Amino acid sequence: MIRSDHSADGLFTITLDRPDKANALTAEMIEALIAAIRTALDAGARALVLTGAGKVFSAGADLDAARAGLATSPLWEELSGLIADAPALTIAALNGTAAGGALGMVLACDLRIAVPSATIFYPVMRLGFLPQPSDPARLAALAGPSRAAMVLMAGQKIGADEALAWGLIDRIAAPEALADTAAALAADALAATPDHVAGIKRLIRR
């Protein structure tokens, strides 16, 4: 359910591949995501793209898994922390909606691109859960505190155009151009050394 592909120039693409279930995440899938990212970084990835199969990036936690405790699992924070600290350019290529806990990995990326039909929402208020610890601060850093409250507290679903205006995503791309857009954004990082990529990222994140 997690597929990893890479090119000779150091571009790794990790795909959520459970389209029949809207790429809803189980604990095993999150563990596989963590393992795939670590493997990519150990292999010298200079750019890492996270995307999904089908028409939804991820609906968040699988409902049965959420009821069994996944909604409050530390695995979400481990995943987003790994992405945020990765010494590589990280790009979320949203092939569709990103919802709930799955939004954490998106917020942790350096860049976010999305297809026009993508929607962003995080229904923790309605569901009675707290968001993962780092997600509200990352959301507020991108869009501002009041807009973070619009998503987390008012439960608003934010379409791609509005998300672009807010700074939640950086570019909108047609579905057939999504992968090429991500690759184009990664081109300079792929032409650099891993140390150079990591050094610039440290300066940005400092």
Tab-separated table of C-alpha atoms in Angstrom:
chain	number	residue	atom	x	y	z
A	1	MET	CA	0.000	0.000	0.000
A	2	ILE	CA	3.094	2.216	0.033
A	3	ARG	CA	5.062	2.332	-3.209
A	4	SER	CA	8.532	3.837	-3.556
A	5	ASP	CA	10.237	4.672	-6.859
A	6	HIS	CA	13.434	6.540	-7.576
A	7	SER	CA	15.466	7.886	-10.456
A	8	ALA	CA	19.211	7.763	-10.925
A	9	ASP	CA	19.546	11.477	-10.124
A	10	GLY	CA	18.275	11.173	-6.551
A	11	LEU	CA	14.545	11.884	-6.915
A	12	PHE	CA	12.446	9.547	-4.769
A	13	THR	CA	8.664	9.358	-5.141
A	14	ILE	CA	6.653	7.695	-2.395
A	15	THR	CA	3.046	6.929	-3.277
A	16	LEU	CA	0.114	6.119	-1.016
A	17	ASP	CA	-1.406	3.228	-2.949
A	18	ARG	CA	-4.771	2.318	-1.457
A	19	PRO	CA	-7.061	4.132	-3.888
A	20	ASP	CA	-10.056	1.882	-3.219
A	21	LYS	CA	-10.098	3.259	0.353
A	22	ALA	CA	-9.214	6.880	-0.555
A	23	ASN	CA	-5.661	6.146	0.639
A	24	ALA	CA	-6.887	6.082	4.242
A	25	LEU	CA	-3.941	5.277	6.472
A	26	THR	CA	-3.481	2.369	8.837
A	27	ALA	CA	-0.714	2.091	11.416
A	28	GLU	CA	1.054	-0.366	9.133
A	29	MET	CA	0.933	2.118	6.265
A	30	ILE	CA	2.368	4.916	8.403
A	31	GLU	CA	5.149	2.598	9.565
A	32	ALA	CA	5.820	1.695	5.925
A	33	LEU	CA	5.903	5.398	5.002
A	34	ILE	CA	8.448	6.074	7.746
A	35	ALA	CA	10.571	3.140	6.599
A	36	ALA	CA	10.384	4.221	2.933
A	37	ILE	CA	11.437	7.773	3.747
A	38	ARG	CA	14.332	6.595	5.902
A	39	THR	CA	15.458	4.237	3.140
A	40	ALA	CA	15.324	7.085	0.609
A	41	LEU	CA	17.342	9.403	2.845
A	42	ASP	CA	19.890	6.682	3.589
A	43	ALA	CA	20.244	6.207	-0.167
A	44	GLY	CA	21.114	9.888	-0.591
A	45	ALA	CA	17.799	11.342	-1.741
A	46	ARG	CA	18.120	15.030	-2.568
A	47	ALA	CA	14.427	15.428	-3.371
A	48	LEU	CA	11.478	13.479	-2.050
A	49	VAL	CA	7.941	13.625	-3.473
A	50	LEU	CA	4.921	12.363	-1.540
A	51	THR	CA	1.808	11.671	-3.607
A	52	GLY	CA	-1.183	9.331	-3.847
A	53	ALA	CA	-2.756	6.915	-6.280
A	54	GLY	CA	-6.232	7.642	-7.587
A	55	LYS	CA	-8.179	10.857	-7.051
A	56	VAL	CA	-7.573	11.412	-3.313
A	57	PHE	CA	-4.221	12.063	-1.655
A	58	SER	CA	-5.474	10.648	1.644
A	59	ALA	CA	-8.680	10.705	3.643
A	60	GLY	CA	-6.614	10.565	6.826
A	61	ALA	CA	-6.810	7.710	9.296
A	62	ASP	CA	-8.657	4.545	8.356
A	63	LEU	CA	-11.843	4.730	10.444
A	64	ASP	CA	-11.492	1.283	11.997
A	65	ALA	CA	-7.846	1.979	12.813
A	66	ALA	CA	-8.762	5.386	14.248
A	67	ARG	CA	-11.321	3.835	16.564
A	68	ALA	CA	-8.669	1.321	17.642
A	69	GLY	CA	-6.329	4.131	18.736
A	70	LEU	CA	-4.562	5.328	15.581
A	71	ALA	CA	-6.107	8.805	15.869
A	72	THR	CA	-3.901	9.544	18.884
A	73	SER	CA	-0.881	7.447	17.901
A	74	PRO	CA	2.613	8.989	18.097
A	75	LEU	CA	3.281	7.524	14.652
A	76	TRP	CA	1.776	10.637	13.016
A	77	GLU	CA	4.210	12.915	14.807
A	78	GLU	CA	7.116	10.585	14.021
A	79	LEU	CA	6.207	10.733	10.337
A	80	SER	CA	5.808	14.506	10.110
A	81	GLY	CA	8.949	15.114	12.177
A	82	LEU	CA	10.972	12.860	9.896
A	83	ILE	CA	9.759	14.789	6.842
A	84	ALA	CA	10.362	18.193	8.419
A	85	ASP	CA	13.915	17.248	9.439
A	86	ALA	CA	14.796	15.449	6.199
A	87	PRO	CA	18.032	16.841	4.653
A	88	ALA	CA	16.330	16.922	1.249
A	89	LEU	CA	13.776	19.010	-0.621
A	90	THR	CA	10.383	17.528	0.259
A	91	ILE	CA	7.379	18.088	-1.998
A	92	ALA	CA	3.781	17.085	-1.350
A	93	ALA	CA	2.135	16.485	-4.725
A	94	LEU	CA	-1.547	16.378	-3.871
A	95	ASN	CA	-3.385	14.356	-6.492
A	96	GLY	CA	-6.602	15.153	-4.605
A	97	THR	CA	-7.960	15.917	-1.167
A	98	ALA	CA	-5.728	15.769	1.919
A	99	ALA	CA	-7.712	15.329	5.115
A	100	GLY	CA	-7.253	14.767	8.823
A	101	GLY	CA	-4.022	13.312	10.122
A	102	ALA	CA	-2.674	12.918	6.591
A	103	LEU	CA	-2.441	16.697	6.432
A	104	GLY	CA	0.426	16.542	8.938
A	105	MET	CA	2.870	15.084	6.427
A	106	VAL	CA	1.749	17.670	3.873
A	107	LEU	CA	2.343	20.581	6.245
A	108	ALA	CA	5.796	19.188	7.104
A	109	CYS	CA	6.946	19.313	3.473
A	110	ASP	CA	8.997	22.182	2.053
A	111	LEU	CA	6.651	22.650	-0.922
A	112	ARG	CA	3.050	21.705	-1.660
A	113	ILE	CA	1.459	21.457	-5.096
A	114	ALA	CA	-2.071	20.301	-5.833
A	115	VAL	CA	-4.528	19.519	-8.583
A	116	PRO	CA	-7.431	22.003	-8.980
A	117	SER	CA	-9.948	19.620	-7.367
A	118	ALA	CA	-7.930	19.150	-4.170
A	119	THR	CA	-9.457	20.153	-0.850
A	120	ILE	CA	-7.744	20.517	2.523
A	121	PHE	CA	-9.551	19.901	5.790
A	122	TYR	CA	-8.831	18.600	9.283
A	123	PRO	CA	-12.086	17.730	11.137
A	124	VAL	CA	-10.655	17.269	14.632
A	125	MET	CA	-13.182	19.552	16.326
A	126	ARG	CA	-16.153	17.609	14.983
A	127	LEU	CA	-14.569	14.218	15.666
A	128	GLY	CA	-13.483	15.058	19.181
A	129	PHE	CA	-9.740	14.526	18.719
A	130	LEU	CA	-6.843	16.879	19.231
A	131	PRO	CA	-4.635	17.470	16.171
A	132	GLN	CA	-1.147	16.041	16.254
A	133	PRO	CA	1.135	18.316	18.336
A	134	SER	CA	3.145	19.912	15.510
A	135	ASP	CA	0.329	20.342	13.004
A	136	PRO	CA	-1.345	23.521	14.353
A	137	ALA	CA	1.948	25.437	14.520
A	138	ARG	CA	2.924	24.391	10.989
A	139	LEU	CA	-0.538	25.292	9.728
A	140	ALA	CA	-0.411	28.696	11.436
A	141	ALA	CA	3.123	29.352	10.118
A	142	LEU	CA	1.866	28.890	6.561
A	143	ALA	CA	-1.561	30.500	6.693
A	144	GLY	CA	-1.689	32.530	9.917
A	145	PRO	CA	-3.431	31.822	13.234
A	146	SER	CA	-6.948	32.846	12.219
A	147	ARG	CA	-6.864	30.712	9.094
A	148	ALA	CA	-5.488	27.816	11.124
A	149	ALA	CA	-8.536	28.277	13.354
A	150	MET	CA	-10.764	28.254	10.254
A	151	VAL	CA	-9.458	24.782	9.429
A	152	LEU	CA	-9.045	23.280	12.903
A	153	MET	CA	-11.820	24.972	14.874
A	154	ALA	CA	-14.414	26.047	12.309
A	155	GLY	CA	-13.967	22.835	10.313
A	156	GLN	CA	-13.784	24.597	6.954
A	157	LYS	CA	-12.873	22.737	3.784
A	158	ILE	CA	-10.364	24.781	1.814
A	159	GLY	CA	-10.314	24.385	-1.962
A	160	ALA	CA	-7.147	24.603	-4.032
A	161	ASP	CA	-7.600	28.208	-5.163
A	162	GLU	CA	-8.215	29.431	-1.622
A	163	ALA	CA	-5.380	27.268	-0.273
A	164	LEU	CA	-3.046	28.867	-2.822
A	165	ALA	CA	-4.144	32.361	-1.785
A	166	TRP	CA	-3.606	31.448	1.883
A	167	GLY	CA	-0.138	30.010	1.299
A	168	LEU	CA	-1.180	26.475	2.213
A	169	ILE	CA	-0.109	25.296	-1.231
A	170	ASP	CA	2.492	26.820	-3.534
A	171	ARG	CA	1.265	25.902	-6.998
A	172	ILE	CA	-1.738	24.354	-8.751
A	173	ALA	CA	-1.079	21.848	-11.537
A	174	ALA	CA	-3.341	19.883	-13.841
A	175	PRO	CA	-3.569	16.193	-12.876
A	176	GLU	CA	-1.611	15.104	-15.947
A	177	ALA	CA	1.135	17.633	-15.143
A	178	LEU	CA	1.428	17.005	-11.400
A	179	ALA	CA	4.414	14.634	-11.532
A	180	ASP	CA	6.258	16.778	-14.077
A	181	THR	CA	5.626	19.905	-11.997
A	182	ALA	CA	7.083	18.201	-8.928
A	183	ALA	CA	10.100	17.025	-10.918
A	184	ALA	CA	10.681	20.540	-12.293
A	185	LEU	CA	10.613	21.984	-8.775
A	186	ALA	CA	13.120	19.347	-7.690
A	187	ALA	CA	15.533	19.948	-10.580
A	188	ASP	CA	17.921	22.346	-8.823
A	189	ALA	CA	18.143	20.151	-5.727
A	190	LEU	CA	18.876	17.137	-7.913
A	191	ALA	CA	21.709	19.049	-9.588
A	192	ALA	CA	23.293	19.909	-6.236
A	193	THR	CA	25.218	17.820	-3.745
A	194	PRO	CA	23.356	16.331	-0.774
A	195	ASP	CA	25.348	18.544	1.614
A	196	HIS	CA	24.405	21.665	-0.348
A	197	VAL	CA	20.717	20.742	-0.288
A	198	ALA	CA	20.846	19.988	3.429
A	199	GLY	CA	22.744	23.210	4.160
A	200	ILE	CA	20.236	25.460	2.399
A	201	LYS	CA	17.342	23.680	4.071
A	202	ARG	CA	18.932	24.233	7.488
A	203	LEU	CA	19.188	27.969	6.748
A	204	ILE	CA	15.529	28.146	5.736
A	205	ARG	CA	14.304	26.142	8.705
A	206	ARG	CA	16.513	27.858	11.286
